[in-house]
Every structure is written in structure tokens, then in C-alpha cells.
Amino acid sequence: QVHLVESGGGSVQAGGSLRLSCAASASGAAFSNYCMGWFRLPPGKGREGVAVIRGDGSTNYAESVKGRFTISKDNAKNTLYLQMNSLDPEDTAMYYCAAKIGPTICGRLFPADYPYWGQGTQVTVSS
């Protein structure tokens, strides 16, 4: 079982930056081996993948955020991050971190791949 808690959301003007954090706690597998991702739920739309980071640190991003967002993790702190720069009103959404453990494929931006989810943190970007 993995418990995830997001923080760092808020309101910002277009062009601004925010950094989201996701603290993970679990028994068993080491955090360094987790496959973790950030997803978002924009108002009136479905949940969409934002970025994924594998256990080896390699990453995958949605086209809409490439060059603006950076996913990273600190294995010593069991924490996942999402640095968001050049924010646009289209980035307004509830942001969730998600995790999966085990010898499964990691890297797809599909919410259904991830069994563990945090409660979400709201990001609102005004024009």
C-alpha cells in the first residue's frame, strides 16, 4: 500500500511558476523503485497525464507541457516534484500524483496504469 499527499498548489497569473510536491509513504518496496506520475483534471474534461518518472530517473512528458514542466524526485525524502513554469490558463486543473510498484511497464501517461493516488492539489492560472 502506498500513501500519497500532494501540496504546493495555488493561484498564479499566466506566465508564473509553481512547484508541486508529493510525499510518499509505504511499506515494502523502496521509493527509488516506484514508477510515479503527475496527472491533472481540468474543469469539464477528463483526467490527463502530465509527466512520468521511472525508477532510473528517466522521464516522459505530455506534449502540452514539454519545455515548461519538469518532473523530478528526491529518493532520500520519498518525495516527487513537478516544477511548472510559464503557466497558462489552460493548465488550470486539479493535479494528482500517482504511483505503481513492481516489474511493470513504466512511462505511459495513462491514469489506468496507476493503482495509488493522492487527494489532489488545485492549480488555478488566471490571465
GROMACS .gro file of C-alpha atoms in nm:
model
  127
    1GLN     CA    1   0.000   0.000   0.000
    2VAL     CA    2   0.125   0.349  -0.091
    3HIS     CA    3   0.000   0.671   0.066
    4LEU     CA    4   0.049   0.992  -0.135
    5VAL     CA    5  -0.004   1.351  -0.024
    6GLU     CA    6   0.023   1.642  -0.267
    7SER     CA    7   0.096   2.004  -0.178
    8GLY     CA    8   0.205   2.326  -0.343
    9GLY     CA    9  -0.099   2.416  -0.548
   10GLY     CA   10  -0.241   2.766  -0.558
   11SER     CA   11  -0.343   3.060  -0.774
   12VAL     CA   12  -0.098   3.228  -1.007
   13GLN     CA   13  -0.108   3.464  -1.302
   14ALA     CA   14  -0.025   3.349  -1.651
   15GLY     CA   15   0.348   3.324  -1.702
   16GLY     CA   16   0.410   3.243  -1.339
   17SER     CA   17   0.553   2.932  -1.173
   18LEU     CA   18   0.455   2.680  -0.909
   19ARG     CA   19   0.622   2.372  -0.767
   20LEU     CA   20   0.408   2.080  -0.661
   21SER     CA   21   0.526   1.819  -0.414
   22CYS     CA   22   0.403   1.468  -0.345
   23ALA     CA   23   0.515   1.296  -0.026
   24ALA     CA   24   0.503   0.917  -0.043
   25SER     CA   25   0.490   0.666   0.238
   26ALA     CA   26   0.470   0.290   0.206
   27SER     CA   27   0.592  -0.033   0.346
   28GLY     CA   28   0.786  -0.273   0.131
   29ALA     CA   29   0.939  -0.157  -0.195
   30ALA     CA   30   1.185   0.130  -0.191
   31PHE     CA   31   1.062   0.466  -0.318
   32SER     CA   32   1.352   0.471  -0.561
   33ASN     CA   33   1.190   0.185  -0.750
   34TYR     CA   34   0.847   0.341  -0.784
   35CYS     CA   35   0.704   0.445  -1.115
   36MET     CA   36   0.543   0.782  -1.045
   37GLY     CA   37   0.346   1.033  -1.240
   38TRP     CA   38   0.158   1.360  -1.232
   39PHE     CA   39  -0.190   1.380  -1.377
   40ARG     CA   40  -0.446   1.657  -1.391
   41LEU     CA   41  -0.820   1.700  -1.414
   42PRO     CA   42  -0.913   2.026  -1.590
   43PRO     CA   43  -1.264   2.163  -1.533
   44GLY     CA   44  -1.513   1.990  -1.759
   45LYS     CA   45  -1.257   1.747  -1.901
   46GLY     CA   46  -1.119   1.402  -1.831
   47ARG     CA   47  -0.808   1.315  -1.634
   48GLU     CA   48  -0.493   1.353  -1.843
   49GLY     CA   49  -0.133   1.257  -1.800
   50VAL     CA   50   0.123   1.531  -1.745
   51ALA     CA   51   0.458   1.363  -1.672
   52VAL     CA   52   0.602   1.032  -1.557
   53ILE     CA   53   0.934   0.943  -1.397
   54ARG     CA   54   1.076   0.594  -1.387
   55GLY     CA   55   1.285   0.436  -1.114
   56ASP     CA   56   1.603   0.513  -1.309
   57GLY     CA   57   1.507   0.881  -1.333
   58SER     CA   58   1.411   0.883  -1.699
   59THR     CA   59   1.102   1.085  -1.782
   60ASN     CA   60   0.813   1.122  -2.023
   61TYR     CA   61   0.601   1.433  -2.075
   62ALA     CA   62   0.277   1.527  -2.240
   63GLU     CA   63   0.334   1.741  -2.547
   64SER     CA   64   0.139   2.028  -2.395
   65VAL     CA   65   0.386   2.070  -2.108
   66LYS     CA   66   0.719   1.985  -2.269
   67GLY     CA   67   0.973   2.259  -2.212
   68ARG     CA   68   0.762   2.416  -1.935
   69PHE     CA   69   0.721   2.146  -1.670
   70THR     CA   70   0.988   1.932  -1.506
   71ILE     CA   71   0.922   1.617  -1.305
   72SER     CA   72   1.182   1.507  -1.052
   73LYS     CA   73   1.213   1.310  -0.731
   74ASP     CA   74   1.422   1.302  -0.416
   75ASN     CA   75   1.465   0.942  -0.310
   76ALA     CA   76   1.611   1.042   0.027
   77LYS     CA   77   1.292   1.236   0.107
   78ASN     CA   78   1.047   0.998  -0.063
   79THR     CA   79   0.912   1.300  -0.248
   80LEU     CA   80   0.806   1.364  -0.606
   81TYR     CA   81   0.806   1.714  -0.756
   82LEU     CA   82   0.658   1.897  -1.051
   83GLN     CA   83   0.814   2.230  -1.137
   84MET     CA   84   0.573   2.425  -1.353
   85ASN     CA   85   0.695   2.733  -1.540
   86SER     CA   86   0.532   2.962  -1.796
   87LEU     CA   87   0.191   2.863  -1.668
   88ASP     CA   88  -0.107   2.920  -1.891
   89PRO     CA   89  -0.479   2.938  -1.803
   90GLU     CA   90  -0.511   2.606  -1.990
   91ASP     CA   91  -0.303   2.449  -1.709
   92THR     CA   92  -0.580   2.517  -1.458
   93ALA     CA   93  -0.675   2.183  -1.306
   94MET     CA   94  -0.668   1.961  -1.002
   95TYR     CA   95  -0.326   1.796  -1.004
   96TYR     CA   96  -0.272   1.446  -0.872
   97CYS     CA   97   0.034   1.234  -0.816
   98ALA     CA   98   0.012   0.862  -0.874
   99ALA     CA   99   0.236   0.561  -0.820
  100LYS     CA  100   0.276   0.200  -0.907
  101ILE     CA  101   0.520  -0.062  -0.786
  102GLY     CA  102   0.651  -0.377  -0.941
  103PRO     CA  103   0.804  -0.508  -1.261
  104THR     CA  104   0.553  -0.341  -1.489
  105ILE     CA  105   0.596  -0.107  -1.781
  106CYS     CA  106   0.655   0.248  -1.665
  107GLY     CA  107   0.629   0.555  -1.879
  108ARG     CA  108   0.281   0.570  -2.022
  109LEU     CA  109   0.064   0.867  -1.938
  110PHE     CA  110  -0.245   0.653  -1.881
  111PRO     CA  111  -0.423   0.702  -1.546
  112ALA     CA  112  -0.547   0.343  -1.552
  113ASP     CA  113  -0.187   0.221  -1.518
  114TYR     CA  114  -0.159   0.358  -1.163
  115PRO     CA  115  -0.328   0.199  -0.860
  116TYR     CA  116  -0.222   0.455  -0.598
  117TRP     CA  117  -0.337   0.818  -0.597
  118GLY     CA  118  -0.315   1.124  -0.379
  119GLN     CA  119  -0.607   1.350  -0.294
  120GLY     CA  120  -0.502   1.624  -0.537
  121THR     CA  121  -0.397   1.989  -0.518
  122GLN     CA  122  -0.567   2.269  -0.711
  123VAL     CA  123  -0.376   2.488  -0.955
  124THR     CA  124  -0.553   2.795  -1.094
  125VAL     CA  125  -0.390   3.015  -1.356
  126SER     CA  126  -0.551   3.349  -1.436
  127SER     CA  127  -0.497   3.552  -1.749
   0.00000   0.00000   0.00000
